[in-house]
Amino acid sequence: MSSLPIAFSAPLALIALALLPALWLILRVTPPRPRRIDFPPLKIMRDLVAKREMPAHTPWWLLALRMAVAALAILAVAGPVWNPVRDAAALRGPLLLVIDNGFGAATDWTERLAIAENRVAAAARDGRAVALVGLAEAPAEIALSEPRAAVERLRAFSLQPHAPDRGAHLQRLEAFWRAQPQAEAVWIADGLGLGGDDDFLARMRQEASAGRLSIHTSPADQLALAAPENLAGALTVKVLRPSVNAAASGQVRALDLKGLPLGDAPFVFGTTELQTTARLTLPIEVRNAVSRLEIVGERSAGAVALLDDRAKRRRVGIVSGTTADTAQPLLSPTYYVSRALSPFAEIREPRAGSTDPIGELLAQNLSVLVLADIGALDRDTADKVNAFIERGGVLLRFAGARLAAASDELTPVRLRRGGRTLGGGLSWETPRKLAPFNRESPFFGTQVSDEIRVSRQILAEPEPDLARKTWAALEDGTPVVTGERRGDGMLAMMHVTADTTWSNLPLSGLFVEMLRKIVALSGTDAAEAQAGDVRIETLSPTRVLDGLGAFRSPPVTAQPVPRSFTGRAILAHPPGIYGPSDGTMAVNTLAPADNLAALDLASLGAPLLPVDQPVAKDMRPLLLVLALILLVADTLATLWLGGRLNIARRRAAPVALLLALGFGLLAAPEGLRAQSTATPVPAAPADQRPPIPRELFAAGAVTRLAYVVTGDKSVDEMSKAGLAGLNIVLGARTALEPGEAVGVDVARDELAFFPILYWPVVAGRPIPSAETLRKLEAYMKGGGLVIFDTRDAMSARPGGGATPEGDQLRRMLQTLDIPELEPIPRDHVLTKTFYILDGFVGRYDTGTTWVEILPPAGEDGRRPARAGDSVSPIVITSNDLAAAWAVGRRGEALVPMSGSDPRQREMALRAGVNLVMYALTGNYKADQVHVPALLERLGQ
């Protein structure tokens, strides 16, 4: 019986089956039914014939039906269970159910709960008490309960988004086993380990050796994410797997706060690798909008990595007061600053020989401006910097000989002229060390190295609130870093130089951390929060992840985290977003240094049972329903044999016909029924708008540029005038004689006639339909070049959110199959197709031009200008090219330029010529045969 997939909770009830033969004999004999005879009085003697009546027997099929009803009732009373749980040992003590309910059980959580319920049901049939322990829950006293109460508690079990802390429960498990030495332990394990489980596994090995442990588990094939980083060129995240049997490849998807996808990146594991990296090469504005990374197809909190404000890359401009002869690596003050900032910020420096370097950088929508040893500023420049700070920017100044000899209002404290020299030839003091940061400092919580020495500094004049403005000080209390809030921004100053002449601070890791925290202050609200109340040390959760990786409200067990929290998520600090919207901090399921490992459960010596084994089913409801159905059938058969259903016989044929028709309709194919009932749908009316006149394409040799008609009259007129101006330059300077530019409707017109399509992005316009976007995708794959111009270089600000035009473009491109993009490299063929250029400017000169990413460099350090023979299908800019090209009827420029370079319009026209030549000739200029000619033109 033990080998059969069925068991009985009350097997003694099966003895009643022996009474079925007796029941057969009792039911076999029945009295004859009464017979009714209609007769007239005069024919009684003639028609009435004496007949000897014999008792009739019940039909055999009716007997079998009644016997089946009795057998089903007896089996139901016996409590049959299909696929009962087979215990590893015949234990009669209480059942201890230990469950891994962390993120590693997310893939088959439903099956794990079913296994647990089966175990509790088996204990209930045996009359055993049950104790439940969730290893991802808070440790508590383990108490026995009735199976019914255990089932209710089990159904309330939730999947937690963090890893189970098995070691924290070991002490209470030991106490339970001492009190219940005969208890049977069942561990439903997820098979994952993050370290620190050795003591727990050793104790489980003891229970297994005593025959009191069985384990339900499944293959460890979960994937997880850790250590997301917004690097200089891409957004990277570490992808982990516990064993080589897990998936070898997949995709990581980036999403914004609203859950909209921003980009995908593939990842591939090596044959024996348990860790790899996914790289998402996106524009910095898009990367700053990413708040969530997830593995496509994985529903688990471990497969999600959250990003906060600390992951945003700010645009930082660096200006140095040094001369060109000292602006050398390891000598220039900007060298150490740029190296320290480059891992988490986009560095911008002014052009060599610029007459207004600070104004040039401020025009590029900086988040942070760094001035290294800049002395007195003229009034116009100072006003620009003041306005930059008032709008929410951060100004960081470094001391130096020039600043020590000058003075202005762009310092957080009043400075004493000259400086303080320590350890010099005429000094009796030695270089000083830094003191620990106080609680009011933004650097609080950062470890200070004892090796840092300051030999010279600019002193601050004493004032009442000097202590409040001091962020870092020497051992003697003299300020080294000061700062204060001004308007919506921040003003900070380091009283030492940015190089190693006054201190060795730039050589330390503390220098990087200090700059990271200062850059993190950029942004209006963040700066105000940091400067207004830097004493806030904890952040409360606002949205957390559940076990499946979806956002939910914080549970009652969630507690605030300190600002310096960098560990993995736990029950008190679940993974999610903490803090206000203007200064968030992300807590992830895994810490940056974590690695997944598969637990060696086979070495414990306990029986390993699958999680997806057949579920035990109570057969009593099914048997009782079948018995009831047969009992109804018995009643109907009895009525029929007794002549009570004669009326139905006359209607049997119509009823049978109706039933046949009904079953026929139900069994008919869906397509046939749809054809018989559906009414013809009239075809949608065709687009009646007139197409582009055919005469425009009569001369097939004429090349024409095209622009997209947006519906905004001013934008469309500017696009037409811009391409007209570019046509004039192309006809005058190149062999190309283009025809008149054409405005096209992408949804209606054929695009194959045009090599270039200029698309000015207008915020608020309807997103093109899916059919239109597919048409555009085919155009780009067929060799066409689309130039998307958001025209928002003056309003876009890295770290400050996407502009309306940028958001419009992102929603347009999120469903298009476009290649990965990168800022145009200096060696890209676009920079030398006709003119040799170092940038692509338009009406504005602060935006970044994006093209298809170049292939990696070879062993010789060189790389081709393009991966293939065709052009990049897409170019994205925000510099408003058409406005720079636009001319009136008399050839006059229509729009002034925003930059300070008098040759900006000329450079914009040259950029347009290069774009057209690039679209028409491809990347032939990347061939090495052109190198001598290019070097000759460069004068090298």
Short mmCIF file of C-alpha atoms in Angstrom, two decimals, residues 453-885:
data_model
loop_
_atom_site.label_atom_id
_atom_site.label_comp_id
_atom_site.label_asym_id
_atom_site.label_seq_id
_atom_site.Cartn_x
_atom_site.Cartn_y
_atom_site.Cartn_z
CA ARG A 453 49.23 66.74 5.96
CA VAL A 454 48.57 70.42 5.27
CA SER A 455 51.64 72.64 4.98
CA ARG A 456 49.96 75.86 3.85
CA GLN A 457 46.46 77.33 3.78
CA ILE A 458 44.51 80.54 3.41
CA LEU A 459 43.12 81.61 6.76
CA ALA A 460 39.59 82.79 7.38
CA GLU A 461 38.87 85.96 9.26
CA PRO A 462 37.17 85.33 12.62
CA GLU A 463 33.41 85.87 12.52
CA PRO A 464 30.46 84.77 14.70
CA ASP A 465 29.20 81.98 12.41
CA LEU A 466 32.59 80.68 11.29
CA ALA A 467 32.06 77.39 13.14
CA ARG A 468 28.76 76.82 11.34
CA LYS A 469 30.40 77.40 7.95
CA THR A 470 33.37 75.14 8.69
CA TRP A 471 33.05 71.73 7.01
CA ALA A 472 36.62 70.51 7.70
CA ALA A 473 39.35 71.82 9.95
CA LEU A 474 42.87 71.06 11.11
CA GLU A 475 43.70 69.73 14.53
CA ASP A 476 44.12 73.28 15.82
CA GLY A 477 40.64 74.24 14.58
CA THR A 478 41.61 76.42 11.59
CA PRO A 479 39.20 75.84 8.67
CA VAL A 480 40.34 73.85 5.67
CA VAL A 481 36.96 73.58 3.92
CA THR A 482 34.15 76.09 4.38
CA GLY A 483 30.75 76.44 2.76
CA GLU A 484 27.39 78.15 2.94
CA ARG A 485 24.08 78.32 1.09
CA ARG A 486 23.37 81.23 -1.20
CA GLY A 487 19.99 81.47 -2.83
CA ASP A 488 19.15 78.03 -4.15
CA GLY A 489 22.78 77.01 -4.57
CA MET A 490 25.94 76.35 -2.60
CA LEU A 491 29.28 78.10 -2.27
CA ALA A 492 32.19 75.98 -1.01
CA MET A 493 35.88 76.63 -0.69
CA MET A 494 38.95 74.52 -0.01
CA HIS A 495 41.58 76.63 1.72
CA VAL A 496 44.38 74.62 0.08
CA THR A 497 45.42 74.30 -3.55
CA ALA A 498 44.00 71.76 -5.96
CA ASP A 499 47.48 70.32 -6.51
CA THR A 500 50.08 69.02 -4.08
CA THR A 501 51.96 72.27 -3.44
CA TRP A 502 50.11 73.11 -0.21
CA SER A 503 49.03 69.63 0.97
CA ASN A 504 48.97 65.99 0.01
CA LEU A 505 45.15 65.92 0.19
CA PRO A 506 44.77 65.60 -3.63
CA LEU A 507 46.74 62.34 -3.48
CA SER A 508 44.33 60.69 -1.04
CA GLY A 509 41.08 58.83 -1.44
CA LEU A 510 39.51 61.31 0.97
CA PHE A 511 39.88 63.98 -1.71
CA VAL A 512 37.69 61.93 -4.06
CA GLU A 513 35.04 61.37 -1.40
CA MET A 514 34.97 65.04 -0.45
CA LEU A 515 34.52 66.10 -4.07
CA ARG A 516 31.81 63.47 -4.54
CA LYS A 517 29.83 64.86 -1.62
CA ILE A 518 30.23 68.44 -2.80
CA VAL A 519 29.08 67.55 -6.31
CA ALA A 520 26.11 65.71 -4.79
CA LEU A 521 24.96 69.04 -3.33
CA SER A 522 24.22 70.38 -6.82
CA GLY A 523 20.58 70.95 -7.61
CA THR A 524 18.25 73.49 -6.09
CA ASP A 525 16.40 71.38 -3.56
CA ALA A 526 19.29 69.12 -2.69
CA ALA A 527 21.52 72.06 -1.96
CA GLU A 528 18.93 73.70 0.21
CA ALA A 529 18.29 70.51 2.15
CA GLN A 530 21.96 69.87 2.75
CA ALA A 531 22.80 73.40 3.71
CA GLY A 532 19.66 74.05 5.71
CA ASP A 533 19.82 70.99 7.93
CA VAL A 534 22.97 68.97 7.48
CA ARG A 535 22.32 67.35 10.85
CA ILE A 536 19.72 65.01 9.33
CA GLU A 537 21.42 61.62 9.68
CA THR A 538 18.63 59.19 8.78
CA LEU A 539 16.28 58.82 5.83
CA SER A 540 12.85 57.20 6.02
CA PRO A 541 11.66 54.77 3.33
CA THR A 542 9.20 56.12 0.78
CA ARG A 543 8.87 53.15 -1.59
CA VAL A 544 10.28 49.66 -1.11
CA LEU A 545 10.40 46.48 -3.16
CA ASP A 546 8.44 43.34 -2.46
CA GLY A 547 9.87 39.87 -2.94
CA LEU A 548 9.01 39.88 -6.66
CA GLY A 549 10.74 43.21 -7.30
CA ALA A 550 7.64 45.42 -7.54
CA PHE A 551 7.28 48.69 -5.64
CA ARG A 552 4.96 48.87 -2.65
CA SER A 553 4.39 51.02 0.41
CA PRO A 554 6.87 50.52 3.27
CA PRO A 555 5.78 47.87 5.81
CA VAL A 556 5.51 48.62 9.51
CA THR A 557 8.83 46.84 10.12
CA ALA A 558 10.77 49.24 7.86
CA GLN A 559 13.03 51.67 9.69
CA PRO A 560 15.04 54.72 8.58
CA VAL A 561 18.61 54.22 7.42
CA PRO A 562 21.62 56.42 8.11
CA ARG A 563 22.98 58.49 5.25
CA SER A 564 26.17 56.44 5.34
CA PHE A 565 24.35 53.11 4.89
CA THR A 566 26.06 50.99 2.21
CA GLY A 567 25.15 47.42 3.20
CA ARG A 568 22.67 44.97 1.76
CA ALA A 569 18.98 45.13 2.57
CA ILE A 570 17.63 43.48 5.73
CA LEU A 571 14.19 43.16 7.30
CA ALA A 572 14.50 46.51 9.08
CA HIS A 573 15.89 48.19 5.96
CA PRO A 574 14.14 46.61 2.94
CA PRO A 575 15.39 47.46 -0.56
CA GLY A 576 13.82 50.61 -1.90
CA ILE A 577 14.03 54.39 -2.11
CA TYR A 578 14.68 56.33 1.08
CA GLY A 579 14.47 60.03 1.77
CA PRO A 580 12.65 62.93 0.11
CA SER A 581 12.32 63.20 -3.64
CA ASP A 582 14.97 65.93 -3.79
CA GLY A 583 17.65 63.86 -2.03
CA THR A 584 16.93 60.15 -2.36
CA MET A 585 19.09 57.22 -1.36
CA ALA A 586 18.69 53.70 -2.71
CA VAL A 587 19.07 50.53 -0.67
CA ASN A 588 19.53 47.42 -2.79
CA THR A 589 18.98 43.76 -2.06
CA LEU A 590 22.67 43.00 -2.52
CA ALA A 591 25.68 45.01 -1.44
CA PRO A 592 28.24 46.03 -4.10
CA ALA A 593 30.73 43.40 -2.93
CA ASP A 594 28.23 40.51 -2.65
CA ASN A 595 28.47 37.34 -4.73
CA LEU A 596 25.93 34.56 -5.13
CA ALA A 597 26.90 31.00 -4.21
CA ALA A 598 24.99 27.73 -4.38
CA LEU A 599 24.70 25.90 -1.05
CA ASP A 600 26.11 22.36 -1.01
CA LEU A 601 22.96 20.76 0.39
CA ALA A 602 23.92 17.28 -0.77
CA SER A 603 26.81 17.23 1.70
CA LEU A 604 24.38 17.48 4.64
CA GLY A 605 23.30 13.87 4.14
CA ALA A 606 19.56 14.63 4.26
CA PRO A 607 17.06 13.44 1.64
CA LEU A 608 16.77 16.08 -1.10
CA LEU A 609 13.23 16.35 -2.41
CA PRO A 610 12.06 18.52 -5.32
CA VAL A 611 9.93 21.59 -4.85
CA ASP A 612 7.76 20.86 -7.87
CA GLN A 613 6.66 17.34 -6.80
CA PRO A 614 2.96 16.42 -7.28
CA VAL A 615 0.70 18.17 -4.84
CA ALA A 616 -1.24 16.02 -2.38
CA LYS A 617 -5.01 16.28 -2.92
CA ASP A 618 -7.85 15.43 -0.59
CA MET A 619 -10.14 13.11 -2.58
CA ARG A 620 -13.16 13.35 -0.27
CA PRO A 621 -14.87 16.30 -2.02
CA LEU A 622 -14.52 14.62 -5.40
CA LEU A 623 -15.87 11.28 -4.14
CA LEU A 624 -18.84 12.91 -2.42
CA VAL A 625 -19.72 14.88 -5.57
CA LEU A 626 -19.55 11.71 -7.66
CA ALA A 627 -21.75 9.86 -5.16
CA LEU A 628 -24.30 12.67 -5.29
CA ILE A 629 -24.35 12.63 -9.09
CA LEU A 630 -24.89 8.85 -9.12
CA LEU A 631 -27.61 9.20 -6.52
CA VAL A 632 -29.45 11.68 -8.75
CA ALA A 633 -29.04 9.26 -11.65
CA ASP A 634 -30.47 6.45 -9.49
CA THR A 635 -33.52 8.56 -8.66
CA LEU A 636 -34.15 9.34 -12.32
CA ALA A 637 -33.77 5.67 -13.27
CA THR A 638 -36.24 4.63 -10.57
CA LEU A 639 -38.80 7.16 -11.81
CA TRP A 640 -38.32 5.99 -15.35
CA LEU A 641 -38.78 2.33 -14.43
CA GLY A 642 -41.93 3.27 -12.48
CA GLY A 643 -43.46 5.01 -15.50
CA ARG A 644 -43.21 8.48 -14.01
CA LEU A 645 -41.31 9.91 -16.99
CA ASN A 646 -43.79 9.07 -19.78
CA ILE A 647 -44.27 12.76 -20.68
CA ALA A 648 -40.58 13.09 -21.38
CA ARG A 649 -40.70 10.22 -23.86
CA ARG A 650 -42.95 12.17 -26.23
CA ARG A 651 -40.52 15.06 -26.14
CA ALA A 652 -37.39 13.04 -26.23
CA ALA A 653 -36.75 13.64 -29.92
CA PRO A 654 -37.06 17.47 -29.81
CA VAL A 655 -34.98 17.65 -26.63
CA ALA A 656 -32.31 15.42 -28.13
CA LEU A 657 -32.28 17.56 -31.26
CA LEU A 658 -31.89 20.76 -29.24
CA LEU A 659 -29.11 19.22 -27.16
CA ALA A 660 -27.33 18.07 -30.31
CA LEU A 661 -27.57 21.55 -31.80
CA GLY A 662 -26.28 23.10 -28.59
CA PHE A 663 -23.30 20.76 -28.37
CA GLY A 664 -22.64 21.34 -32.04
CA LEU A 665 -22.47 25.09 -31.58
CA LEU A 666 -20.19 24.75 -28.54
CA ALA A 667 -17.90 22.38 -30.38
CA ALA A 668 -17.81 24.44 -33.56
CA PRO A 669 -14.47 26.09 -34.34
CA GLU A 670 -14.12 29.67 -33.19
CA GLY A 671 -13.51 30.84 -36.72
CA LEU A 672 -16.76 29.32 -38.05
CA ARG A 673 -18.84 30.87 -35.28
CA ALA A 674 -17.18 34.23 -35.86
CA GLN A 675 -17.98 34.03 -39.56
CA SER A 676 -21.58 33.18 -38.93
CA THR A 677 -22.24 35.96 -36.41
CA ALA A 678 -19.82 38.75 -37.24
CA THR A 679 -20.91 41.57 -39.48
CA PRO A 680 -18.57 42.91 -42.13
CA VAL A 681 -16.41 45.74 -40.87
CA PRO A 682 -16.08 48.51 -43.38
CA ALA A 683 -12.53 49.34 -44.38
CA ALA A 684 -11.02 52.46 -42.92
CA PRO A 685 -11.18 55.37 -45.30
CA ALA A 686 -7.94 55.97 -47.13
CA ASP A 687 -5.87 59.07 -46.46
CA GLN A 688 -7.28 61.67 -48.84
CA ARG A 689 -4.45 64.16 -48.36
CA PRO A 690 -2.65 64.90 -51.61
CA PRO A 691 0.78 63.29 -51.94
CA ILE A 692 3.96 65.18 -52.79
CA PRO A 693 3.76 66.29 -56.43
CA ARG A 694 5.39 63.82 -58.77
CA GLU A 695 7.14 66.55 -60.72
CA LEU A 696 9.48 67.05 -57.80
CA PHE A 697 10.96 63.62 -58.49
CA ALA A 698 10.93 63.76 -62.29
CA ALA A 699 14.64 64.48 -62.42
CA GLY A 700 16.04 61.42 -60.66
CA ALA A 701 19.55 62.83 -60.51
CA VAL A 702 18.54 65.77 -58.31
CA THR A 703 19.42 65.29 -54.66
CA ARG A 704 17.06 66.94 -52.21
CA LEU A 705 17.21 67.43 -48.48
CA ALA A 706 14.02 67.03 -46.46
CA TYR A 707 12.64 68.20 -43.17
CA VAL A 708 9.73 66.87 -41.14
CA VAL A 709 6.64 69.06 -41.04
CA THR A 710 5.79 69.30 -37.35
CA GLY A 711 2.64 71.41 -37.55
CA ASP A 712 4.29 74.30 -35.72
CA LYS A 713 4.41 77.08 -38.31
CA SER A 714 7.43 78.92 -36.91
CA VAL A 715 9.47 75.72 -36.52
CA ASP A 716 8.60 74.51 -40.02
CA GLU A 717 9.50 77.87 -41.58
CA MET A 718 12.82 77.85 -39.74
CA SER A 719 13.56 74.30 -40.94
CA LYS A 720 12.81 75.28 -44.54
CA ALA A 721 14.95 78.42 -44.33
CA GLY A 722 17.77 76.46 -42.68
CA LEU A 723 17.95 73.81 -45.38
CA ALA A 724 17.71 76.54 -48.02
CA GLY A 725 20.75 78.24 -46.52
CA LEU A 726 22.62 74.94 -46.37
CA ASN A 727 21.75 74.28 -50.02
CA ILE A 728 23.36 77.60 -50.99
CA VAL A 729 26.58 76.70 -49.19
CA LEU A 730 26.61 73.19 -50.67
CA GLY A 731 26.18 74.54 -54.20
CA ALA A 732 28.92 77.14 -53.72
CA ARG A 733 31.55 75.01 -52.00
CA THR A 734 31.00 71.43 -53.16
CA ALA A 735 30.26 69.56 -56.37
CA LEU A 736 26.74 68.89 -55.12
CA GLU A 737 23.93 70.98 -56.59
CA PRO A 738 20.95 70.07 -54.43
CA GLY A 739 17.40 70.75 -55.36
CA GLU A 740 14.92 72.70 -53.29
CA ALA A 741 14.37 71.30 -49.79
CA VAL A 742 11.09 69.46 -49.26
CA GLY A 743 8.87 69.28 -46.19
CA VAL A 744 7.51 65.76 -45.67
CA ASP A 745 4.87 64.05 -43.59
CA VAL A 746 6.54 60.89 -42.32
CA ALA A 747 3.23 59.06 -41.97
CA ARG A 748 2.15 59.82 -45.55
CA ASP A 749 5.11 60.50 -47.82
CA GLU A 750 7.73 58.21 -49.28
CA LEU A 751 11.11 58.85 -47.62
CA ALA A 752 13.37 56.85 -49.91
CA PHE A 753 13.99 59.91 -52.16
CA PHE A 754 15.89 61.80 -49.47
CA PRO A 755 19.37 60.96 -48.09
CA ILE A 756 18.89 63.23 -45.04
CA LEU A 757 15.79 63.88 -42.97
CA TYR A 758 16.01 66.81 -40.54
CA TRP A 759 13.53 66.38 -37.66
CA PRO A 760 13.11 69.29 -35.22
CA VAL A 761 11.60 67.93 -32.03
CA VAL A 762 8.63 69.95 -30.75
CA ALA A 763 7.34 69.25 -27.25
CA GLY A 764 3.66 68.48 -26.87
CA ARG A 765 3.11 67.12 -30.39
CA PRO A 766 1.43 63.71 -30.75
CA ILE A 767 3.79 60.76 -30.81
CA PRO A 768 3.87 59.16 -34.27
CA SER A 769 1.88 55.97 -34.63
CA ALA A 770 3.53 52.56 -34.47
CA GLU A 771 3.18 52.18 -38.25
CA THR A 772 4.90 55.51 -38.82
CA LEU A 773 7.74 54.60 -36.50
CA ARG A 774 8.24 51.30 -38.30
CA LYS A 775 8.36 53.22 -41.57
CA LEU A 776 11.00 55.51 -40.12
CA GLU A 777 12.94 52.50 -38.85
CA ALA A 778 12.93 50.96 -42.34
CA TYR A 779 14.16 54.26 -43.78
CA MET A 780 17.11 54.34 -41.40
CA LYS A 781 17.95 50.69 -42.01
CA GLY A 782 17.77 51.36 -45.76
CA GLY A 783 20.59 53.90 -45.60
CA GLY A 784 18.79 57.10 -44.64
CA LEU A 785 20.14 59.54 -42.06
CA VAL A 786 17.77 61.18 -39.57
CA ILE A 787 18.97 64.24 -37.65
CA PHE A 788 16.90 64.73 -34.49
CA ASP A 789 17.35 68.27 -33.17
CA THR A 790 15.79 68.97 -29.75
CA ARG A 791 16.92 72.65 -29.89
CA ASP A 792 17.11 72.73 -26.08
CA ALA A 793 20.83 73.19 -25.42
CA MET A 794 20.16 76.40 -23.53
CA SER A 795 17.48 74.91 -21.28
CA ALA A 796 18.87 71.40 -20.74
CA ARG A 797 20.77 70.84 -17.52
CA PRO A 798 22.48 67.55 -16.60
CA GLY A 799 21.15 66.22 -13.35
CA GLY A 800 18.18 68.57 -13.47
CA GLY A 801 15.76 66.32 -15.32
CA ALA A 802 14.89 66.01 -18.98
CA THR A 803 13.57 68.97 -20.94
CA PRO A 804 10.13 68.72 -22.61
CA GLU A 805 11.84 68.28 -25.98
CA GLY A 806 14.18 65.63 -24.59
CA ASP A 807 11.28 63.77 -23.04
CA GLN A 808 9.39 63.96 -26.34
CA LEU A 809 12.36 62.49 -28.20
CA ARG A 810 12.82 59.76 -25.62
CA ARG A 811 9.20 58.65 -25.96
CA MET A 812 9.57 58.66 -29.75
CA LEU A 813 12.70 56.53 -29.75
CA GLN A 814 11.85 54.05 -27.02
CA THR A 815 10.22 51.64 -29.48
CA LEU A 816 12.61 52.17 -32.40
CA ASP A 817 15.36 49.70 -33.22
CA ILE A 818 18.27 52.11 -33.15
CA PRO A 819 21.95 51.39 -32.44
CA GLU A 820 23.84 52.36 -29.31
CA LEU A 821 24.93 55.98 -29.31
CA GLU A 822 27.91 57.92 -28.02
CA PRO A 823 29.12 61.52 -28.12
CA ILE A 824 30.86 62.00 -31.43
CA PRO A 825 34.54 61.03 -31.00
CA ARG A 826 37.32 63.30 -32.19
CA ASP A 827 38.43 60.71 -34.74
CA HIS A 828 34.97 60.08 -36.17
CA VAL A 829 34.74 60.31 -39.94
CA LEU A 830 32.09 63.03 -39.54
CA THR A 831 34.84 65.35 -38.34
CA LYS A 832 36.73 65.07 -41.64
CA THR A 833 34.30 64.24 -44.47
CA PHE A 834 34.81 67.70 -46.00
CA TYR A 835 36.03 70.11 -43.33
CA ILE A 836 38.21 69.14 -40.37
CA LEU A 837 36.12 69.95 -37.31
CA ASP A 838 36.40 69.45 -33.57
CA GLY A 839 32.72 69.96 -32.79
CA PHE A 840 29.26 70.35 -34.29
CA VAL A 841 27.68 73.62 -33.29
CA GLY A 842 24.47 75.31 -34.37
CA ARG A 843 22.68 78.28 -32.96
CA TYR A 844 23.97 76.98 -29.62
CA ASP A 845 27.40 75.52 -28.97
CA THR A 846 26.83 73.80 -25.60
CA GLY A 847 24.93 70.72 -26.69
CA THR A 848 26.37 67.28 -27.36
CA THR A 849 26.10 65.54 -30.73
CA TRP A 850 25.36 61.80 -30.56
CA VAL A 851 26.06 59.24 -33.27
CA GLU A 852 26.21 55.47 -33.52
CA ILE A 853 28.86 54.08 -31.21
CA LEU A 854 32.24 53.30 -32.74
CA PRO A 855 33.74 49.81 -32.51
CA PRO A 856 36.44 49.28 -29.87
CA ALA A 857 40.05 50.08 -30.69
CA GLY A 858 42.34 47.34 -31.88
CA GLU A 859 45.63 46.24 -30.38
CA ASP A 860 47.40 49.10 -32.13
CA GLY A 861 45.14 51.64 -30.46
CA ARG A 862 43.36 52.52 -33.69
CA ARG A 863 39.76 51.91 -34.52
CA PRO A 864 37.77 52.43 -37.73
CA ALA A 865 35.59 55.48 -37.98
CA ARG A 866 32.54 53.28 -38.49
CA ALA A 867 31.82 49.62 -38.04
CA GLY A 868 30.35 49.20 -41.50
CA ASP A 869 30.30 50.91 -44.90
CA SER A 870 27.09 52.87 -44.33
CA VAL A 871 26.53 56.01 -42.33
CA SER A 872 25.20 56.25 -38.81
CA PRO A 873 21.41 56.08 -39.26
CA ILE A 874 20.78 58.62 -36.53
CA VAL A 875 22.33 61.84 -35.27
CA ILE A 876 20.98 63.59 -32.17
CA THR A 877 21.83 67.16 -31.29
CA SER A 878 20.37 69.99 -29.26
CA ASN A 879 22.23 72.90 -30.88
CA ASP A 880 19.41 74.03 -33.26
CA LEU A 881 21.24 73.49 -36.55
CA ALA A 882 18.52 74.85 -38.82
CA ALA A 883 18.46 78.20 -37.03
CA ALA A 884 22.21 78.58 -37.63
CA TRP A 885 21.81 77.72 -41.34
#
